[in-house]
Amino acid sequence: MKETTVILAKDNLQGLLRKLGRDKSLVAPVTNQWGDTLYTEITDIDGTELDLSKQPQASLKGFFFPQQEVIQTYDTTAGYEFTPQRHIQPTLFFGVRSCDLHAVLYMDMIFSSPERDDAYFARRQDTTIITLACTTPFANCFCNATGSGPFMEYGYDLQLTDLGDRFLVEAGRQQGEQILQAWGHFFEPATEEDVQLQYQLSLEAGGRFQRKVEVEHACRILASGEVDEQIWQQLSARCADCGGCAYVCPTCTCFNIRDAQQEPSKGERIRSWDACTFSGFTRMAGGHNPINSDHALQRRFLHKLKYDVEKHGKPSCVGCGRCVDICFGHVDITTFIEAVVED
Amino acid sequence: MENKLEFIDLGATDQPEQARQSVHDFEYSHKAEITNVYPLTATEKLYQIQICDPDERHNFTFHPGQFVMLELPGIGEGPFSISSSPIRHGDLELCIRGVGNMTNFLNRVERGTKVGISGPFGTHFPVENMIGEDILLIAGGLGIVPLRSPILSVLENRSRYGQVDIIYGARKPSELLFGYQYEMWKQFDINLEIIVDEAEQGWQGPVGLITEILKKRIDQGRDADFRHKTSAIVCGPPIMFKFVCDQLTHANLPMEKMFVSLERRMHCGRGKCCRCNIGSTYTCLKGPVFDYWSVLNLKEAI
């Protein structure tokens, strides 16, 4: 039995979070008054009910890479001064699903190489992530096909598995071990049966997926050949160019940078999300656009399933299924994968 | 398929965020001044930009074909090819056409405006590897802008190169750039051939396509040595690349001796914002200069 595997009684969870939330802000899934489940910053743990039964509708992307953020302010009155704006807040994320953690690991990689992005890492550096393994996958999930769930094997600080009346807690990275040491009295040693039960649950979870999306097969087809022109045309014809898929996608990190002038000599430089499905995304000053509008979705799908496989050995779709929910034209990534595999 | 993402260990404190206080440190941006502006045509202007600090100016080195990010506080920043000679260091010349928000604003600025320069970025034309060879420089339209830097670099080292040909095509004579320098180039023993698509009043040169002139040049140089002793640098609209490079390939010029500059829309210049990528290749990091062999391996590049 590993020392880093312990049991946390469900009654002790609130107490533990209260202690951990003292010097960090706490973010966990909460269902708000309109029925939306979102990762929410919790100020009063005793007056808030966590909702661990639903998939949060937005990923963690916005916490590290906000939809709009001021990355610099400038002042040209006296000279030519640019002041970087860095937002550092130690945060504890609780109840994160493995797909979302996986997406954060992917973003870490994108924002760290070849040049380190300081605005991102300022937000990212002092964070602790406690994941919750998915014992029951949600309706649109296909993380088993992308290799990013439903249980994590690495990358988490702590991973919790719901064993009914208690959680099995595994420590992955250093910060997780520190929590186990510092708050040891919340935990009990885990038995061999607990670990067996977790293994059993992980096997059952793997069998409960409602969607069968053949991601690996599609990646192999894409790596070796071209996609039939007709597939692009059919899918792109139904794309409304809304950018919703890129906004909810936990691994879409395209952005735009613009300056907002506040006074003649002062202002802000703002970074905001962008989407490669927008028609002007790659259009150049002279009017030439290397992307054909019949292929509006090509950039996004190929980036996820082909270019990232070439570059990092793994598709950057984490199988969270959020784009399936958001796309009203039904041309999400699963439709594309099915079309490629059928072809 | 590999099941694990290579993940970044944040616990390690070996990468503390550097305190970037002054503009010198911040994202490599140098404070610079537009020292002179002069119109070349109705839409393009040449901006002479000098990095203010003398030491920074001297330490600013670049290679022909690289680009800089020019930033105008309150307006934005954008990538522009350097069209001055590398020996001038931080005394840059940028030729810019007024088409968008930022470039139209630039069109109205006066001498003395303070701007930021960061860079240089990107790959370059390997002019130092071409020493001892004949050089073909082929430009279409605005393609002369990134090409002017290798042209000047070759001129300054004229004794080290064999025959140098510049073939330049434009839509109309009034759109030709750097007209005031043609005589100088010719005096440095350079064959300069200019062709336009449509003649205008007073035009005495040839009218037609750039490939016609190229054909003549290839025909006269068609000896056994042509493929061994010639390098080509090509820049222009995508349609031009295709025809010119095909023609050079037919003349047996090896693909790795043809260099093209693929210009794409860029926003961040560090391989993150996903605008300029061709497949998994980011032109802001791996480009903009590629040899034709690599270009053919990039789908949808031209």
XYZ file of C-alpha atoms in Angstrom, chain A residues 71-72 74 76 79-82 84 86 88 102 105-106 108-118 121-122 124-125 127 146-147 153-155 173-174 215-216 219 226 253-257 259-261 269 274 280-286 288 290-291 298-299 303 306-307 309-315, chain B residues 1-12 15-23 26-32 71-77 97 99-100 103 105 114-117 121 142 238-239 263-282 285-286 299-301:
146
model
C -1.606 41.991 -20.051
C 0.064 45.383 -20.007
C 1.180 51.681 -21.127
C 3.674 57.525 -22.988
C 8.633 58.355 -21.852
C 7.525 55.056 -23.141
C 6.510 52.885 -20.238
C 4.901 49.496 -20.462
C 3.047 44.208 -17.222
C 0.228 40.059 -13.434
C -1.332 36.118 -8.872
C -5.774 17.160 -18.819
C -1.672 20.168 -18.595
C -1.976 20.733 -22.324
C 0.858 24.392 -19.564
C 2.746 22.868 -22.429
C 1.507 25.352 -25.029
C 2.166 28.387 -22.863
C 5.587 27.230 -21.678
C 7.272 26.481 -24.969
C 9.023 27.773 -26.896
C 8.497 31.024 -25.022
C 7.117 31.130 -21.541
C 3.948 33.152 -21.272
C 4.202 35.077 -18.021
C 1.924 31.306 -15.504
C 1.290 34.125 -13.048
C -1.197 29.180 -12.915
C 1.790 28.965 -10.625
C -2.573 26.585 -7.811
C -8.880 10.475 -26.176
C -6.889 8.907 -23.367
C -2.894 8.516 -13.671
C -0.645 11.550 -13.339
C -0.706 15.305 -13.210
C 2.347 15.858 -7.225
C 4.211 17.467 -4.395
C -10.597 9.170 -32.024
C -7.484 7.085 -32.511
C -6.135 10.342 -36.081
C -6.443 13.674 -47.058
C -5.974 28.748 -26.837
C -6.095 31.022 -29.873
C -6.118 34.641 -28.862
C -6.187 38.153 -30.174
C -4.268 41.125 -28.812
C -4.825 48.031 -27.499
C -7.525 49.998 -25.750
C -6.752 53.639 -25.407
C -3.101 46.061 -23.976
C -10.414 34.272 -30.549
C -11.288 37.058 -40.674
C -8.981 35.029 -38.453
C -6.237 34.494 -40.991
C -7.139 37.147 -43.552
C -4.082 39.235 -44.306
C -3.721 42.940 -44.873
C -3.674 42.616 -48.639
C -5.536 37.309 -49.263
C -5.072 31.250 -47.036
C -8.216 29.539 -45.714
C -10.679 22.556 -41.164
C -8.187 24.497 -39.112
C -5.235 21.219 -35.276
C -3.615 15.976 -36.775
C -1.165 18.776 -36.065
C -0.572 14.468 -32.896
C 2.395 15.354 -35.127
C 3.751 17.778 -32.592
C 2.986 16.253 -29.193
C 2.075 12.665 -30.021
C -1.431 13.030 -28.722
C -4.628 14.699 -29.950
C -0.477 6.412 -29.466
C 1.531 7.714 -26.557
C -0.801 7.940 -23.612
C 0.940 10.609 -21.641
C 1.235 14.318 -22.201
C 4.628 15.704 -21.490
C 3.712 17.808 -18.507
C 5.275 20.855 -17.050
C 6.208 20.676 -13.413
C 5.086 23.890 -11.811
C 6.420 22.892 -8.416
C 9.919 23.490 -9.684
C 11.696 29.480 -13.674
C 10.756 32.411 -11.491
C 9.040 35.189 -13.294
C 11.567 37.819 -14.101
C 10.818 41.279 -12.943
C 10.467 43.204 -16.126
C 10.354 46.812 -15.226
C 11.862 48.796 -18.000
C 10.776 48.694 -21.555
C 9.870 43.868 -21.268
C 9.283 41.375 -24.019
C 12.455 42.564 -25.751
C 10.778 45.779 -26.804
C 13.030 48.691 -27.689
C 11.925 52.269 -27.619
C 12.373 53.739 -31.059
C 4.113 48.629 -31.834
C 2.180 51.832 -31.597
C 0.775 52.335 -28.121
C -2.978 52.546 -28.289
C -3.168 51.194 -31.801
C -1.541 47.806 -31.614
C 1.415 45.921 -32.927
C 1.319 49.750 -47.199
C -4.494 48.938 -45.555
C -5.647 48.168 -42.028
C -1.101 50.840 -41.088
C -2.726 55.201 -38.646
C 7.751 57.165 -30.584
C 7.166 53.525 -31.344
C 8.316 50.186 -30.002
C 10.392 47.658 -31.866
C 12.083 37.308 -35.303
C 5.215 43.999 -52.266
C 1.291 32.953 -53.416
C 0.302 32.452 -57.041
C 4.068 35.694 -44.989
C 1.044 34.980 -42.869
C -1.052 36.977 -40.505
C 0.704 37.013 -37.151
C -0.419 38.391 -33.838
C 1.773 37.124 -31.042
C 5.020 36.173 -32.786
C 5.714 33.369 -30.348
C 3.821 30.382 -31.683
C 0.764 30.616 -29.462
C -2.049 32.563 -31.072
C -2.513 30.008 -33.915
C -2.921 32.403 -36.827
C 0.159 31.866 -38.890
C 0.463 28.098 -38.685
C 0.550 26.004 -41.821
C -0.254 22.570 -40.505
C 1.774 22.117 -37.361
C 4.412 24.599 -38.516
C 4.229 28.103 -37.132
C 8.813 30.511 -35.320
C 10.014 28.293 -38.151
C 0.166 21.335 -47.203
C -1.840 24.379 -48.338
C 1.250 26.572 -48.074
